[in-house]
Amino acid sequence: VRFAGIATHKMMHPFLRKPLCARGLIQSRYANGFSARMLSEAASIDEWQSQRIELHPTTTDRVRKYVSKGHSASAIFDQMLSIGEHKNKLNREALHLLFRSCYSPADLETARAALELYQKKAIEINEDTSLLFVKACCRVGKPVEALASLNDPSLRLGLWSNTACWNVLAAHLDDDHVAALNTGSSGSDEEIAGDAVAGSEEASAAPGQDGDDSEVAVEAPAALTRAEVLLEAMSKLGVSPDPHTHELSSADAQSKAVVLTKAEAAYPLMLDEDAIPAHLLAK
């Protein structure tokens, strides 16, 4: 929306502008002068990350002090520890900034430590926190960890999760991940798959069963489909699925890309604006 050649959202007070971005009414990449063109012209990953943080509408003066020593997740976390050493108040947007700076499993461990730090200081999270953490997990190829974290009541991420958050997870969780959950080889404590796995192990170990019954008991975990894992978890947390959730959780690898495009059009916040562009990764 423009008025006299000026984007109207640029004239809004940040207090009013941010909720519009959060609801997807104005995509945050264009709000407050956040220019996709400038980002596309970045010559290196470091330059792109610096511009991405500086131009984002949530980057205020209170947040900039967290990136004074660097834009990496570890540098932001070090600043958190320094700032929060004598103060019990840390900026929640800084936690979101750290999540957006996760590009490796090590960064994800740092994000988990930062989340625990905020909980220790009794700083409540919100829906953006859950969504950005799930995006960070999926960005580094750890959707199972996102599922485990959403199901961990101590982290409170599931409490603040919404449909868009679960749709992002549905887009990245595949059948191989669910197979790992069913066999218990993921190494995580997901309650969703735990009962099914335990039941199948007891059935397979029970004496006096013939060969056919044993086969059925061994194959039982395979019945726990990707859709069942996600929908059961959402039901426990009181999050209502939408048609995109059902489509993403049941789509095969070939059709998921088409379904994902439709879902991202309905939920602009599903787009991962913090994913490094392909042309920079190729350098």
Short mmCIF file of C-alpha atoms in Angstrom, two decimals:
data_model
loop_
_atom_site.label_atom_id
_atom_site.label_comp_id
_atom_site.label_asym_id
_atom_site.label_seq_id
_atom_site.Cartn_x
_atom_site.Cartn_y
_atom_site.Cartn_z
CA VAL A 1 0.00 0.00 0.00
CA ARG A 2 1.44 3.36 -1.01
CA PHE A 3 0.41 6.95 -0.32
CA ALA A 4 2.02 9.86 -2.16
CA GLY A 5 4.82 7.56 -3.26
CA ILE A 6 5.61 6.40 0.27
CA ALA A 7 4.88 2.93 1.59
CA THR A 8 2.30 3.49 4.33
CA HIS A 9 3.75 0.81 6.58
CA LYS A 10 6.95 2.87 6.78
CA MET A 11 4.97 5.71 8.36
CA MET A 12 3.46 3.44 11.01
CA HIS A 13 4.73 3.44 14.54
CA PRO A 14 6.75 0.22 15.18
CA PHE A 15 4.20 -0.81 17.83
CA LEU A 16 1.53 -0.91 15.12
CA ARG A 17 3.74 -2.17 12.30
CA LYS A 18 5.11 -5.28 14.02
CA PRO A 19 1.71 -6.94 14.68
CA LEU A 20 0.88 -6.52 10.98
CA CYS A 21 4.09 -8.32 10.07
CA ALA A 22 3.43 -11.03 12.62
CA ARG A 23 -0.02 -11.70 11.16
CA GLY A 24 1.30 -11.91 7.63
CA LEU A 25 -0.67 -8.84 6.47
CA ILE A 26 2.62 -7.21 5.53
CA GLN A 27 5.44 -9.61 4.77
CA SER A 28 8.27 -8.68 7.09
CA ARG A 29 10.87 -8.81 4.33
CA TYR A 30 9.34 -5.63 2.85
CA ALA A 31 8.38 -3.85 6.07
CA ASN A 32 10.44 -0.97 7.44
CA GLY A 33 12.69 -0.78 4.37
CA PHE A 34 13.69 -4.45 4.45
CA SER A 35 14.81 -4.71 0.81
CA ALA A 36 14.99 -8.07 -0.92
CA ARG A 37 16.96 -6.41 -3.71
CA MET A 38 19.72 -5.28 -1.34
CA LEU A 39 19.99 -8.78 0.07
CA SER A 40 20.19 -10.32 -3.40
CA GLU A 41 23.12 -8.04 -4.21
CA ALA A 42 25.19 -9.21 -1.22
CA ALA A 43 28.59 -10.47 -2.37
CA SER A 44 29.19 -12.91 0.50
CA ILE A 45 27.36 -14.83 3.20
CA ASP A 46 28.78 -12.55 5.90
CA GLU A 47 27.55 -9.45 4.06
CA TRP A 48 24.14 -11.05 3.50
CA GLN A 49 23.80 -11.96 7.19
CA SER A 50 24.82 -8.47 8.27
CA GLN A 51 22.28 -6.82 5.96
CA ARG A 52 19.59 -9.34 6.90
CA ILE A 53 19.90 -8.44 10.57
CA GLU A 54 20.30 -4.70 10.06
CA LEU A 55 17.32 -4.34 7.72
CA HIS A 56 14.89 -6.58 9.55
CA PRO A 57 11.99 -4.66 11.15
CA THR A 58 12.55 -6.26 14.57
CA THR A 59 16.17 -5.06 14.76
CA THR A 60 15.96 -2.08 17.10
CA ASP A 61 18.66 -0.26 19.04
CA ARG A 62 17.93 -2.54 22.01
CA VAL A 63 18.66 -5.57 19.83
CA ARG A 64 21.75 -4.22 18.05
CA LYS A 65 23.84 -4.44 21.21
CA TYR A 66 23.52 -8.22 21.04
CA VAL A 67 25.31 -8.30 17.67
CA SER A 68 28.07 -5.86 18.58
CA LYS A 69 30.60 -8.73 18.73
CA GLY A 70 29.34 -10.62 15.67
CA HIS A 71 26.29 -12.00 13.90
CA SER A 72 26.80 -15.69 14.64
CA ALA A 73 24.64 -17.61 17.11
CA SER A 74 27.59 -18.13 19.46
CA ALA A 75 28.52 -14.41 19.42
CA ILE A 76 24.93 -13.41 20.20
CA PHE A 77 24.76 -15.95 23.02
CA ASP A 78 28.02 -14.64 24.52
CA GLN A 79 26.50 -11.15 24.55
CA MET A 80 23.40 -12.54 26.23
CA LEU A 81 25.51 -14.04 28.99
CA SER A 82 27.39 -10.77 29.41
CA ILE A 83 24.28 -8.55 29.40
CA GLY A 84 22.29 -10.90 31.61
CA GLU A 85 25.05 -11.45 34.15
CA HIS A 86 23.87 -8.67 36.44
CA LYS A 87 20.39 -8.11 35.02
CA ASN A 88 17.46 -10.43 35.06
CA LYS A 89 15.98 -8.85 31.93
CA LEU A 90 17.02 -9.91 28.45
CA ASN A 91 15.40 -8.81 25.22
CA ARG A 92 13.12 -11.46 23.71
CA GLU A 93 13.82 -10.20 20.19
CA ALA A 94 17.48 -11.01 20.79
CA LEU A 95 16.51 -14.64 21.38
CA HIS A 96 14.60 -14.58 18.10
CA LEU A 97 17.65 -13.07 16.41
CA LEU A 98 19.78 -15.93 17.71
CA PHE A 99 17.31 -18.49 16.33
CA ARG A 100 17.44 -16.75 12.96
CA SER A 101 21.24 -17.05 13.01
CA CYS A 102 21.30 -20.86 13.34
CA TYR A 103 22.94 -22.61 10.38
CA SER A 104 24.54 -25.71 11.92
CA PRO A 105 23.80 -28.35 14.58
CA ALA A 106 26.26 -26.55 16.89
CA ASP A 107 24.24 -23.33 16.47
CA LEU A 108 21.11 -25.29 17.35
CA GLU A 109 22.70 -26.43 20.62
CA THR A 110 23.51 -22.79 21.35
CA ALA A 111 19.87 -21.87 20.64
CA ARG A 112 18.70 -24.53 23.08
CA ALA A 113 21.07 -23.17 25.75
CA ALA A 114 19.79 -19.63 25.11
CA LEU A 115 16.19 -20.80 25.45
CA GLU A 116 17.01 -22.43 28.78
CA LEU A 117 18.74 -19.21 29.90
CA TYR A 118 15.59 -17.20 29.21
CA GLN A 119 13.50 -19.74 31.11
CA LYS A 120 15.89 -19.56 34.04
CA LYS A 121 15.37 -15.79 34.09
CA ALA A 122 11.58 -16.26 33.84
CA ILE A 123 11.31 -14.41 30.53
CA GLU A 124 8.19 -15.67 28.78
CA ILE A 125 8.31 -16.62 25.11
CA ASN A 126 5.59 -16.16 22.47
CA GLU A 127 4.35 -17.63 19.19
CA ASP A 128 7.25 -16.10 17.26
CA THR A 129 9.68 -17.95 19.53
CA SER A 130 8.16 -21.34 18.75
CA LEU A 131 7.93 -20.66 15.03
CA LEU A 132 11.51 -19.41 14.72
CA PHE A 133 12.88 -22.32 16.76
CA VAL A 134 11.10 -24.82 14.53
CA LYS A 135 12.43 -23.01 11.45
CA ALA A 136 15.95 -23.13 12.90
CA CYS A 137 15.69 -26.89 13.51
CA CYS A 138 14.37 -27.52 10.00
CA ARG A 139 16.98 -25.22 8.46
CA VAL A 140 19.82 -27.36 9.85
CA GLY A 141 18.08 -30.63 9.01
CA LYS A 142 16.83 -31.50 12.52
CA PRO A 143 13.02 -31.63 12.29
CA VAL A 144 12.91 -34.50 14.79
CA GLU A 145 14.52 -32.22 17.37
CA ALA A 146 11.84 -29.62 16.64
CA LEU A 147 9.17 -32.26 17.26
CA ALA A 148 10.82 -33.35 20.51
CA SER A 149 11.12 -29.74 21.70
CA LEU A 150 7.47 -28.98 20.93
CA ASN A 151 6.50 -32.04 22.97
CA ASP A 152 8.76 -31.09 25.88
CA PRO A 153 6.49 -29.28 28.38
CA SER A 154 9.48 -27.83 30.24
CA LEU A 155 10.44 -25.72 27.19
CA ARG A 156 6.91 -24.30 26.73
CA LEU A 157 7.42 -24.17 22.96
CA GLY A 158 4.43 -26.40 22.31
CA LEU A 159 2.27 -24.17 24.50
CA TRP A 160 2.97 -21.24 22.17
CA SER A 161 2.89 -23.17 18.90
CA ASN A 162 0.31 -22.38 16.24
CA THR A 163 -0.88 -23.99 13.02
CA ALA A 164 1.76 -22.27 10.89
CA CYS A 165 4.46 -23.61 13.20
CA TRP A 166 3.24 -27.20 12.77
CA ASN A 167 2.86 -26.73 9.03
CA VAL A 168 6.54 -25.80 8.80
CA LEU A 169 7.38 -28.98 10.70
CA ALA A 170 5.06 -31.05 8.49
CA ALA A 171 6.86 -29.71 5.41
CA HIS A 172 10.25 -30.95 6.65
CA LEU A 173 9.42 -34.10 8.59
CA ASP A 174 9.59 -37.05 6.20
CA ASP A 175 8.90 -40.77 6.39
CA ASP A 176 12.53 -41.60 7.26
CA HIS A 177 12.28 -39.44 10.38
CA VAL A 178 9.05 -41.17 11.40
CA ALA A 179 10.63 -44.57 10.78
CA ALA A 180 13.46 -43.59 13.15
CA LEU A 181 10.88 -42.62 15.77
CA ASN A 182 9.04 -45.93 15.35
CA THR A 183 12.20 -47.98 15.81
CA GLY A 184 13.46 -45.80 18.68
CA SER A 185 16.72 -45.05 16.87
CA SER A 186 16.30 -41.28 16.99
CA GLY A 187 17.69 -41.07 20.50
CA SER A 188 14.95 -38.63 21.57
CA ASP A 189 12.16 -38.99 24.12
CA GLU A 190 9.14 -38.33 21.94
CA GLU A 191 6.06 -39.41 23.85
CA ILE A 192 4.14 -39.80 20.63
CA ALA A 193 6.10 -42.75 19.30
CA GLY A 194 7.17 -44.12 22.66
CA ASP A 195 3.91 -45.87 23.52
CA ALA A 196 3.65 -47.47 20.10
CA VAL A 197 7.24 -48.70 20.19
CA ALA A 198 6.89 -50.11 23.71
CA GLY A 199 3.68 -51.89 22.78
CA SER A 200 5.23 -53.48 19.71
CA GLU A 201 8.27 -54.68 21.66
CA GLU A 202 6.08 -56.35 24.27
CA ALA A 203 4.00 -57.98 21.57
CA SER A 204 7.03 -59.29 19.72
CA ALA A 205 8.59 -60.66 22.93
CA ALA A 206 5.43 -62.41 24.15
CA PRO A 207 5.77 -66.22 24.17
CA GLY A 208 3.43 -68.62 22.46
CA GLN A 209 2.79 -66.53 19.35
CA ASP A 210 3.06 -68.10 15.93
CA GLY A 211 5.12 -66.72 13.06
CA ASP A 212 2.30 -64.69 11.54
CA ASP A 213 1.50 -62.96 14.83
CA SER A 214 5.18 -62.15 15.31
CA GLU A 215 5.31 -60.56 11.89
CA VAL A 216 2.29 -58.42 12.69
CA ALA A 217 3.85 -57.31 16.00
CA VAL A 218 7.12 -56.35 14.32
CA GLU A 219 5.39 -54.39 11.57
CA ALA A 220 3.00 -52.59 13.96
CA PRO A 221 5.21 -49.47 14.45
CA ALA A 222 5.10 -48.82 10.70
CA ALA A 223 1.40 -47.99 11.10
CA LEU A 224 2.42 -44.82 12.95
CA THR A 225 2.41 -42.56 9.91
CA ARG A 226 3.79 -39.05 9.58
CA ALA A 227 0.27 -37.63 9.68
CA GLU A 228 -0.58 -39.57 12.85
CA VAL A 229 2.58 -38.37 14.62
CA LEU A 230 1.86 -34.73 13.84
CA LEU A 231 -1.89 -34.73 14.35
CA GLU A 232 -1.67 -36.56 17.67
CA ALA A 233 0.93 -34.10 18.93
CA MET A 234 -1.18 -31.14 17.84
CA SER A 235 -4.24 -32.64 19.50
CA LYS A 236 -2.40 -32.99 22.82
CA LEU A 237 -1.40 -29.33 22.66
CA GLY A 238 -4.83 -28.10 21.57
CA VAL A 239 -3.63 -26.81 18.18
CA SER A 240 -6.17 -27.20 15.39
CA PRO A 241 -4.86 -28.46 12.03
CA ASP A 242 -6.03 -26.90 8.79
CA PRO A 243 -6.28 -28.39 5.27
CA HIS A 244 -2.62 -27.50 4.60
CA THR A 245 -1.58 -29.49 7.68
CA HIS A 246 -3.35 -32.59 6.41
CA GLU A 247 -1.94 -32.17 2.91
CA LEU A 248 1.65 -31.56 4.05
CA SER A 249 1.63 -34.42 6.54
CA SER A 250 0.35 -36.94 3.99
CA ALA A 251 1.96 -35.69 0.76
CA ASP A 252 4.75 -37.72 -0.83
CA ALA A 253 8.11 -36.25 -1.78
CA GLN A 254 7.00 -35.43 -5.33
CA SER A 255 3.83 -33.53 -4.44
CA LYS A 256 5.04 -31.89 -1.22
CA ALA A 257 6.68 -28.98 -3.07
CA VAL A 258 3.38 -28.01 -4.69
CA VAL A 259 1.48 -28.35 -1.42
CA LEU A 260 4.14 -26.32 0.40
CA THR A 261 3.83 -23.47 -2.11
CA LYS A 262 0.08 -23.28 -1.47
CA ALA A 263 0.60 -23.37 2.31
CA GLU A 264 3.24 -20.60 2.20
CA ALA A 265 0.84 -18.43 0.19
CA ALA A 266 -1.74 -18.87 2.94
CA TYR A 267 0.80 -18.41 5.75
CA PRO A 268 3.56 -15.97 4.64
CA LEU A 269 5.37 -16.57 7.94
CA MET A 270 6.05 -20.16 6.86
CA LEU A 271 8.67 -18.75 4.48
CA ASP A 272 12.16 -19.02 5.92
CA GLU A 273 13.61 -15.60 5.22
CA ASP A 274 16.81 -16.57 7.03
CA ALA A 275 17.77 -19.40 4.69
CA ILE A 276 21.05 -18.54 2.93
CA PRO A 277 20.43 -17.88 -0.80
CA ALA A 278 21.56 -20.62 -3.15
CA HIS A 279 23.81 -18.31 -5.19
CA LEU A 280 25.87 -17.53 -2.06
CA LEU A 281 26.10 -21.17 -1.01
CA ALA A 282 27.43 -22.02 -4.47
CA LYS A 283 30.39 -19.65 -4.11
#
